[in-house]
mmCIF file of N, CA and C in Angstrom:
data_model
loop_
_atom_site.group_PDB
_atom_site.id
_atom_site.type_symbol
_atom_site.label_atom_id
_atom_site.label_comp_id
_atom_site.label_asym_id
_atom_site.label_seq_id
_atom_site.Cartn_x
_atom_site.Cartn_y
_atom_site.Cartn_z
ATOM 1 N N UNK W 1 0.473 10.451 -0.391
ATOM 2 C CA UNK W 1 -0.003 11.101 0.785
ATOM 3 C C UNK W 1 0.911 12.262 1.171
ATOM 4 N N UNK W 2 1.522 12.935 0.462
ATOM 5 C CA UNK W 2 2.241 13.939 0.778
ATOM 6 C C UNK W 2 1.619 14.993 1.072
ATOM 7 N N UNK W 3 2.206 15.347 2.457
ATOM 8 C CA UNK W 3 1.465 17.098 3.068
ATOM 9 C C UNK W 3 0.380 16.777 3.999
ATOM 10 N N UNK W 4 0.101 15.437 3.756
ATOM 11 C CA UNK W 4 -1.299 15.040 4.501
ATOM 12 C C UNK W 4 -1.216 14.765 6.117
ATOM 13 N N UNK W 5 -1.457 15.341 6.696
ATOM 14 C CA UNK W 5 -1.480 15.076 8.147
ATOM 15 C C UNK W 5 -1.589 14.130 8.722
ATOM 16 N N UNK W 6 -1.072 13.209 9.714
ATOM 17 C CA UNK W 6 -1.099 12.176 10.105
ATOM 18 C C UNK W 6 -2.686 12.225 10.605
ATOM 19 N N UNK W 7 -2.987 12.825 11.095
ATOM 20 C CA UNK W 7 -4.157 12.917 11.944
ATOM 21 C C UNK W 7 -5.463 13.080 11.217
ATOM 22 N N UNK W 8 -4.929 13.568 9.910
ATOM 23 C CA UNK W 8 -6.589 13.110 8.661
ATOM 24 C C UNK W 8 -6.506 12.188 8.255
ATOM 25 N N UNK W 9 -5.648 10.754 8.348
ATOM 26 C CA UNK W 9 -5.603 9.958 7.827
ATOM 27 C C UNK W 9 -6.294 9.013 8.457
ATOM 28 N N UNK W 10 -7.756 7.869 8.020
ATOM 29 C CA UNK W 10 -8.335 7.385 9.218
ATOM 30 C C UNK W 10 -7.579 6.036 9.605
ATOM 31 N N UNK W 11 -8.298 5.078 10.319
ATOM 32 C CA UNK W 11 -7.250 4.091 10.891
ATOM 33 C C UNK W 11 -7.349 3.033 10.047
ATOM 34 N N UNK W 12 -7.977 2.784 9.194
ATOM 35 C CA UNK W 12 -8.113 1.849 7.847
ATOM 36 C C UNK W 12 -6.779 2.176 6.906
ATOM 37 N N UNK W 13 -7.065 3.307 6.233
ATOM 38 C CA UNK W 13 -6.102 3.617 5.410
ATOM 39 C C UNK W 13 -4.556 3.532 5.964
ATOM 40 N N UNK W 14 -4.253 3.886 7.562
ATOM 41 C CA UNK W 14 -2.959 4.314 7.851
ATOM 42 C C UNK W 14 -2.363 2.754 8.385
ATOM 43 N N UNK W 15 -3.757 1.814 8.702
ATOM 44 C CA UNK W 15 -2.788 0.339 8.684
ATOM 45 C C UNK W 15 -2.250 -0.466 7.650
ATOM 46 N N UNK W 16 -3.215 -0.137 6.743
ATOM 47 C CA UNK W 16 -3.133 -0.301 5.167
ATOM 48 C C UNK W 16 -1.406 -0.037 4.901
ATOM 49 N N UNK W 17 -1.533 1.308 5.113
ATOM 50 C CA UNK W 17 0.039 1.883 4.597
ATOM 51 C C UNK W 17 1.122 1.349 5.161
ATOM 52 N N UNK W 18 0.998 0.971 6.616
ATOM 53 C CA UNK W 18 1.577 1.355 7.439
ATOM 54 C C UNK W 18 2.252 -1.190 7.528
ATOM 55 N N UNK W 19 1.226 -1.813 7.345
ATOM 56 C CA UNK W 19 1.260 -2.848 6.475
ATOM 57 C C UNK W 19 1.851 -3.517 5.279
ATOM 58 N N UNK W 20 1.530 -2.293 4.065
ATOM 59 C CA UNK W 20 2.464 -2.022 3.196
ATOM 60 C C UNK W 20 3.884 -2.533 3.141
ATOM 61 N N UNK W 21 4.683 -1.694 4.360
ATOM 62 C CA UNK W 21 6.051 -1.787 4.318
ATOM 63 C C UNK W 21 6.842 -3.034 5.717
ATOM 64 N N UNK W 22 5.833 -4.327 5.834
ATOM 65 C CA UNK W 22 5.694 -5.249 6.460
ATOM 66 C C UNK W 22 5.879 -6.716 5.386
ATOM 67 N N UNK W 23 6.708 -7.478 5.416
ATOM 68 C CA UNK W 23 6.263 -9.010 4.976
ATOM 69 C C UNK W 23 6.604 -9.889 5.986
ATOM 70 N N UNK W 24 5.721 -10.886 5.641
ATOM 71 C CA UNK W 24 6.045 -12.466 6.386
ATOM 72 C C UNK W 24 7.528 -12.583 6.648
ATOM 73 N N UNK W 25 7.606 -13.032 8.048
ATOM 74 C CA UNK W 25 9.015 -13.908 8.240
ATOM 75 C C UNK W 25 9.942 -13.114 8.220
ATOM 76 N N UNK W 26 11.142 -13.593 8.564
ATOM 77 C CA UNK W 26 12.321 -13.120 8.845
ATOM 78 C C UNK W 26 13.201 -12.399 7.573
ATOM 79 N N UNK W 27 12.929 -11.992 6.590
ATOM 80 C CA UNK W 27 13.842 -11.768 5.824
ATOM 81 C C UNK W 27 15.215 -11.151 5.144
ATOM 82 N N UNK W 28 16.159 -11.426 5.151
ATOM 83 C CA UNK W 28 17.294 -10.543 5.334
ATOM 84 C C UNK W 28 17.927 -10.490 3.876
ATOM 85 N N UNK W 29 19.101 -9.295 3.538
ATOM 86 C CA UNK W 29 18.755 -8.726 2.268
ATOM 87 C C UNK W 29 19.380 -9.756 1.690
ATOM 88 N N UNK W 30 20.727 -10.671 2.077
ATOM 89 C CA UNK W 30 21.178 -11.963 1.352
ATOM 90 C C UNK W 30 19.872 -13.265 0.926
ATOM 91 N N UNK W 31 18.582 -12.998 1.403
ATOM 92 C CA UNK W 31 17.842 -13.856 0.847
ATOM 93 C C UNK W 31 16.425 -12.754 -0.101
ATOM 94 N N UNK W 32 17.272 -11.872 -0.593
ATOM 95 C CA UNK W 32 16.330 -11.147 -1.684
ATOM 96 C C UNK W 32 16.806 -11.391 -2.921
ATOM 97 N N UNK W 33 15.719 -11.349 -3.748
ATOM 98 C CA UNK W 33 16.272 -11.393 -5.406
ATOM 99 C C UNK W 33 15.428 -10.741 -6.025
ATOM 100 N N UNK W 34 15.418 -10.295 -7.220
ATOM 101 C CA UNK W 34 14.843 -9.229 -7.777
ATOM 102 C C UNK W 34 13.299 -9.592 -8.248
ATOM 103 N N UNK W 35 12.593 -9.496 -7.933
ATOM 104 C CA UNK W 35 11.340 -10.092 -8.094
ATOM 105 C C UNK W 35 10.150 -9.297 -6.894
ATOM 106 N N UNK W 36 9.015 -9.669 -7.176
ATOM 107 C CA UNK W 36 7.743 -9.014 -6.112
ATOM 108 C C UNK W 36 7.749 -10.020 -5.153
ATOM 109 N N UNK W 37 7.373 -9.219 -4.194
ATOM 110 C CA UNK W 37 7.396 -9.695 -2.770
ATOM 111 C C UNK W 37 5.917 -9.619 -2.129
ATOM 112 N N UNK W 38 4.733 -10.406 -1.237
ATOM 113 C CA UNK W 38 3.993 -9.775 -0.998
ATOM 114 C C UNK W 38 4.201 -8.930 0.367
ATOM 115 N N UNK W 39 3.505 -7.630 0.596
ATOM 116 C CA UNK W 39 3.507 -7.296 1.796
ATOM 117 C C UNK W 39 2.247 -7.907 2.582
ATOM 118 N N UNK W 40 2.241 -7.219 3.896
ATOM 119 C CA UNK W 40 1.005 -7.750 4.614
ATOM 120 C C UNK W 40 -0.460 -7.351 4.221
ATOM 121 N N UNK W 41 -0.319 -6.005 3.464
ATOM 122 C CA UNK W 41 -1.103 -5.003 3.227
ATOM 123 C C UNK W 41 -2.085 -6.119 2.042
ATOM 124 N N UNK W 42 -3.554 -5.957 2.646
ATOM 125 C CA UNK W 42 -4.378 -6.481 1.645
ATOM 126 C C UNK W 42 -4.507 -6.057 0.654
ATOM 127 N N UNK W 43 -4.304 -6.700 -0.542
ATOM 128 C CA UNK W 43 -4.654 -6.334 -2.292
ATOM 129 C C UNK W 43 -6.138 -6.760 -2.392
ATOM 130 N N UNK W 44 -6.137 -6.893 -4.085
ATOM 131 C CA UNK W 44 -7.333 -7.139 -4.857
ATOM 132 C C UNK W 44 -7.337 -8.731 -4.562
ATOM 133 N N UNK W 45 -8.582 -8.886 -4.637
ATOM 134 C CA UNK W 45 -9.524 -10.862 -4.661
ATOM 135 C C UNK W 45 -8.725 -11.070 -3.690
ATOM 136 N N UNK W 46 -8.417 -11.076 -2.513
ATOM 137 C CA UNK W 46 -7.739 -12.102 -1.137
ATOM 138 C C UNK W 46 -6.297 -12.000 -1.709
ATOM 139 N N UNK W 47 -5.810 -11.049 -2.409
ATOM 140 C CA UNK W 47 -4.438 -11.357 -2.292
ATOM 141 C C UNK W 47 -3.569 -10.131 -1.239
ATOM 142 N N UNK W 48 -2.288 -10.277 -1.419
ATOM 143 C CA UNK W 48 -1.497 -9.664 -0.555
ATOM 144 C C UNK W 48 -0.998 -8.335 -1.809
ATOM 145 N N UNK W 49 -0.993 -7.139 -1.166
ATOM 146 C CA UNK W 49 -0.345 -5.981 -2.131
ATOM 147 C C UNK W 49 0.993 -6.313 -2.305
ATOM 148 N N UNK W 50 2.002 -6.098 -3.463
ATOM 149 C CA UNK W 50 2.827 -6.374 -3.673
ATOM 150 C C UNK W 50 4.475 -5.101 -3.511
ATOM 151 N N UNK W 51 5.476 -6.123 -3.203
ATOM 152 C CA UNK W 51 6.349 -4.906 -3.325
ATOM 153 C C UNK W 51 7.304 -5.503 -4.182
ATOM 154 N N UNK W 52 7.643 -4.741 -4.682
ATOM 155 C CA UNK W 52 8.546 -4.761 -6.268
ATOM 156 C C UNK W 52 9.957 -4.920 -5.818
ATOM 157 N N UNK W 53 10.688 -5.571 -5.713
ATOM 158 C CA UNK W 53 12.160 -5.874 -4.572
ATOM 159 C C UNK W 53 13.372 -6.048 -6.595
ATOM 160 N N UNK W 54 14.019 -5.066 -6.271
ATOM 161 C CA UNK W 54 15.518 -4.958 -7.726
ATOM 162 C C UNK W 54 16.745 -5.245 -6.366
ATOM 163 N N UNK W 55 17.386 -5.983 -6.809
ATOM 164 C CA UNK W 55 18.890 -5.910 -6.328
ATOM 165 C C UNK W 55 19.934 -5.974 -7.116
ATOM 166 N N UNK W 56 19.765 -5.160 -8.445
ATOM 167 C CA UNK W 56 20.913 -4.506 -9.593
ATOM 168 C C UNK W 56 21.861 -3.727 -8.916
ATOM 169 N N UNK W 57 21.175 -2.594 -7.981
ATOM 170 C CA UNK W 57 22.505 -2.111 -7.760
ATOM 171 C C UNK W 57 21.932 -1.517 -6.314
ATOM 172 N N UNK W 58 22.294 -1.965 -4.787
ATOM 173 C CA UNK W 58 21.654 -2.253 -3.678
ATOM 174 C C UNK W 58 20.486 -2.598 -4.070
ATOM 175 N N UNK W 59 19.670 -2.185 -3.150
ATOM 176 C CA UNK W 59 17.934 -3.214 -3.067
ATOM 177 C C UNK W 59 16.885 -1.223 -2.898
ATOM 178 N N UNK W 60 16.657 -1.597 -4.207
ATOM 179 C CA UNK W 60 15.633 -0.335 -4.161
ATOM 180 C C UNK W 60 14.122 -0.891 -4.290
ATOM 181 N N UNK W 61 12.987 -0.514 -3.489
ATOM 182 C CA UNK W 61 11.474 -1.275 -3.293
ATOM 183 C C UNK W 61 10.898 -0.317 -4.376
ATOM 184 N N UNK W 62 10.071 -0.718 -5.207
ATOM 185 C CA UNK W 62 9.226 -0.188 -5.725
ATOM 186 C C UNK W 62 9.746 1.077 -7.146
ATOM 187 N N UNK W 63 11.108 0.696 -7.535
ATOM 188 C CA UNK W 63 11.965 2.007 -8.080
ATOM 189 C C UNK W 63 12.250 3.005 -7.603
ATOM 190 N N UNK W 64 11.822 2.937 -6.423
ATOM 191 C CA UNK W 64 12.001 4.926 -5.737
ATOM 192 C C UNK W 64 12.570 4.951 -4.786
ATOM 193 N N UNK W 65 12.599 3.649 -3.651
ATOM 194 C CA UNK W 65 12.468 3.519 -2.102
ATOM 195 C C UNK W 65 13.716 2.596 -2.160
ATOM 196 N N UNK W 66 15.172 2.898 -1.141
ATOM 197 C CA UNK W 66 16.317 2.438 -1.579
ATOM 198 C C UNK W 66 16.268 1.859 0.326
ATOM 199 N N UNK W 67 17.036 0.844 0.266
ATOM 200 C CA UNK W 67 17.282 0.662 1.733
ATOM 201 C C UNK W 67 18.839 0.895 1.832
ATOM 202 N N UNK W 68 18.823 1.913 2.883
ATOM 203 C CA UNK W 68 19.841 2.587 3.862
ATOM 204 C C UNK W 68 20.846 1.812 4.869
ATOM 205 N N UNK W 69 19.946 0.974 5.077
ATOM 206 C CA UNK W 69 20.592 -0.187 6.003
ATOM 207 C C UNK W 69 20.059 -1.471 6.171
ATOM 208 N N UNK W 70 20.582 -2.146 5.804
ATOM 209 C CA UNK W 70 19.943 -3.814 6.112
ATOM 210 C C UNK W 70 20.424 -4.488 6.943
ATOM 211 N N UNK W 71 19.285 -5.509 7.467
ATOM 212 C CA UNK W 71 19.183 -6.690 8.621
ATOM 213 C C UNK W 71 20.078 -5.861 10.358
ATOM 214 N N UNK W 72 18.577 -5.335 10.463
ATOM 215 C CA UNK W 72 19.027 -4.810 11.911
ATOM 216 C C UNK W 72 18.666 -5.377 12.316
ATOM 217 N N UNK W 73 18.811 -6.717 13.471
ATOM 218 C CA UNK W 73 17.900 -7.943 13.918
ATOM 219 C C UNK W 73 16.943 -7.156 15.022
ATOM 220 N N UNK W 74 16.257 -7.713 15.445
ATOM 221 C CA UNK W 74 14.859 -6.995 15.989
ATOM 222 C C UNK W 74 14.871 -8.739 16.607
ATOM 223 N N UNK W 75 13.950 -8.373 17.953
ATOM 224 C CA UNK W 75 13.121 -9.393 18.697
ATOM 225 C C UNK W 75 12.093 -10.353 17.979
ATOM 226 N N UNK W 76 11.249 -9.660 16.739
ATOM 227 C CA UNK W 76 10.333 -10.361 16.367
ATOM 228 C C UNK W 76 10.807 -10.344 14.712
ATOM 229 N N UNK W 77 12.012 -10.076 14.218
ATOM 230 C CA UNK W 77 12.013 -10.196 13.095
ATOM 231 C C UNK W 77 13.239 -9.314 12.364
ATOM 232 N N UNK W 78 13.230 -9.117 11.239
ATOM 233 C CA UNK W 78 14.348 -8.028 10.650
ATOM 234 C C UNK W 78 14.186 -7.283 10.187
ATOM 235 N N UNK W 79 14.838 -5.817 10.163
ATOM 236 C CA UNK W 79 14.203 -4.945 10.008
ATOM 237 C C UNK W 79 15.596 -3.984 8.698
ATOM 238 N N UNK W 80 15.280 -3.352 7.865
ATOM 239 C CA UNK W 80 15.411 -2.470 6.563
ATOM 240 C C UNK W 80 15.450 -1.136 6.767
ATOM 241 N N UNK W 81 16.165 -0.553 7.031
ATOM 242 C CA UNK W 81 16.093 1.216 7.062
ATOM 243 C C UNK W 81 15.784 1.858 5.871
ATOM 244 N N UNK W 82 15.269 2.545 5.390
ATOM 245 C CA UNK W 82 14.763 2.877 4.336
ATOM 246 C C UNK W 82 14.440 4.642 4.363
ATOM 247 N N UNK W 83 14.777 5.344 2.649
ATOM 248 C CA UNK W 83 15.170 6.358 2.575
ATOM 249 C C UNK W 83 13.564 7.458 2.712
ATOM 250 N N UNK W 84 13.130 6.843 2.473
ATOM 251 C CA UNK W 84 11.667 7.513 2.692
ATOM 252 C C UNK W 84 10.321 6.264 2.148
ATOM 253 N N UNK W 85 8.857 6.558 2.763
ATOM 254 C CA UNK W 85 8.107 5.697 2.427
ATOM 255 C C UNK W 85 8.267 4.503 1.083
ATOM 256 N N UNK W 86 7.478 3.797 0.700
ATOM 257 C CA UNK W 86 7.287 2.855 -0.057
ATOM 258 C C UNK W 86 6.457 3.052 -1.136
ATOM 259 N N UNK W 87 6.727 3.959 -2.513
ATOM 260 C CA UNK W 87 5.692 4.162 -3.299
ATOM 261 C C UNK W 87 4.886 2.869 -3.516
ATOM 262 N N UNK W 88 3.912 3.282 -4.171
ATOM 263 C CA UNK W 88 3.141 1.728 -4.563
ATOM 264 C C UNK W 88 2.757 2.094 -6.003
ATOM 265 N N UNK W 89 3.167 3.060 -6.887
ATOM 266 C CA UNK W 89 2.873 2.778 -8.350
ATOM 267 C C UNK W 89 2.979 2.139 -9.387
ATOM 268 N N UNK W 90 3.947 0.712 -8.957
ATOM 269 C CA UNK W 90 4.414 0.121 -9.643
ATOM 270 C C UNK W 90 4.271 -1.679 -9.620
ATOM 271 N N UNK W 91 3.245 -1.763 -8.337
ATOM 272 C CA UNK W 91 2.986 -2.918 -7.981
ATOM 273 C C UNK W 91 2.046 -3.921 -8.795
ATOM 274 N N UNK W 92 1.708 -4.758 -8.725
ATOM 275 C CA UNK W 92 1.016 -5.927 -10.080
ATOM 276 C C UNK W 92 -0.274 -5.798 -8.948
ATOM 277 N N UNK W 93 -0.621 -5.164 -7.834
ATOM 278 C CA UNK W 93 -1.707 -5.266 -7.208
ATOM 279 C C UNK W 93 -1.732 -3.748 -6.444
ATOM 280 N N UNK W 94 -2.357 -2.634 -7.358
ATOM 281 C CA UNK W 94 -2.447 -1.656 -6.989
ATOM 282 C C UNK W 94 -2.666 -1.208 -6.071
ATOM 283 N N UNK W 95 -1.891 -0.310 -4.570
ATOM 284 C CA UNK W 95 -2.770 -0.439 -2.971
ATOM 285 C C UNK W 95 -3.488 0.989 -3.509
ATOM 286 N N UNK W 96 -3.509 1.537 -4.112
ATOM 287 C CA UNK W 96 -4.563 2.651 -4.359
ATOM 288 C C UNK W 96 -6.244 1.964 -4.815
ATOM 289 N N UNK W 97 -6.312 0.551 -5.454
ATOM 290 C CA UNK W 97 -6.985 0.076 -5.768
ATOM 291 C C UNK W 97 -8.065 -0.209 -4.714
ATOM 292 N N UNK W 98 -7.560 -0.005 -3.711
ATOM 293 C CA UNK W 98 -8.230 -0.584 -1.977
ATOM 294 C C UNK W 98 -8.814 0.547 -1.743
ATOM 295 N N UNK W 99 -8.441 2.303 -1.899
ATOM 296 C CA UNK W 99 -9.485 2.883 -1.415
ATOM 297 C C UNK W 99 -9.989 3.868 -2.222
#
């Protein structure tokens, strides 16, 4: 979605995305391991879109997307600073597949 205006984007697609970079529960980066994660964001057949979680060398999502800062505690959960969006080209449940 690069260049794309927030405001052409309709409200399907931008919860979609915006979902994406959301999972279940509390999670903080001492309970990550290198493996897929689901996000909230709906995939294919009732499943959850996936995010691709490496902790070789910090915790980069998806090969591209590095987190900046981890476990800022939050009221409803924990939260990941992160260097820019969450590609999804690399997921076992394509979110391009959704629209």
């Amino acid at each position: 979605m690069d260049g794309i205006p927030i405001d052409d984007i309709d409200d399907a697609t931008l919860t979609a995305v915006l979902l994406y970079h959301v999972v279940s529960g509390s999670v903080k980066s001492t309970d990550l391991s290198t493996d897929y994660v689901p996000s909230l964001s709906d995939g294919a057949a009732g499943t959850k879109t996936d995010i691709y979680v490496d902790i070789t060398s910090g915790v980069v999502l998806n090969g591209s997307t590095t987190v900046t800062t981890a476990d800022i505690m939050a009221t409803n959960g924990v939260i990941h600073k992160i260097n820019k969006a969450i590609a999804t080209n690399c997921c076992r449940y394509r979110f391009e597949e959704q629209f």
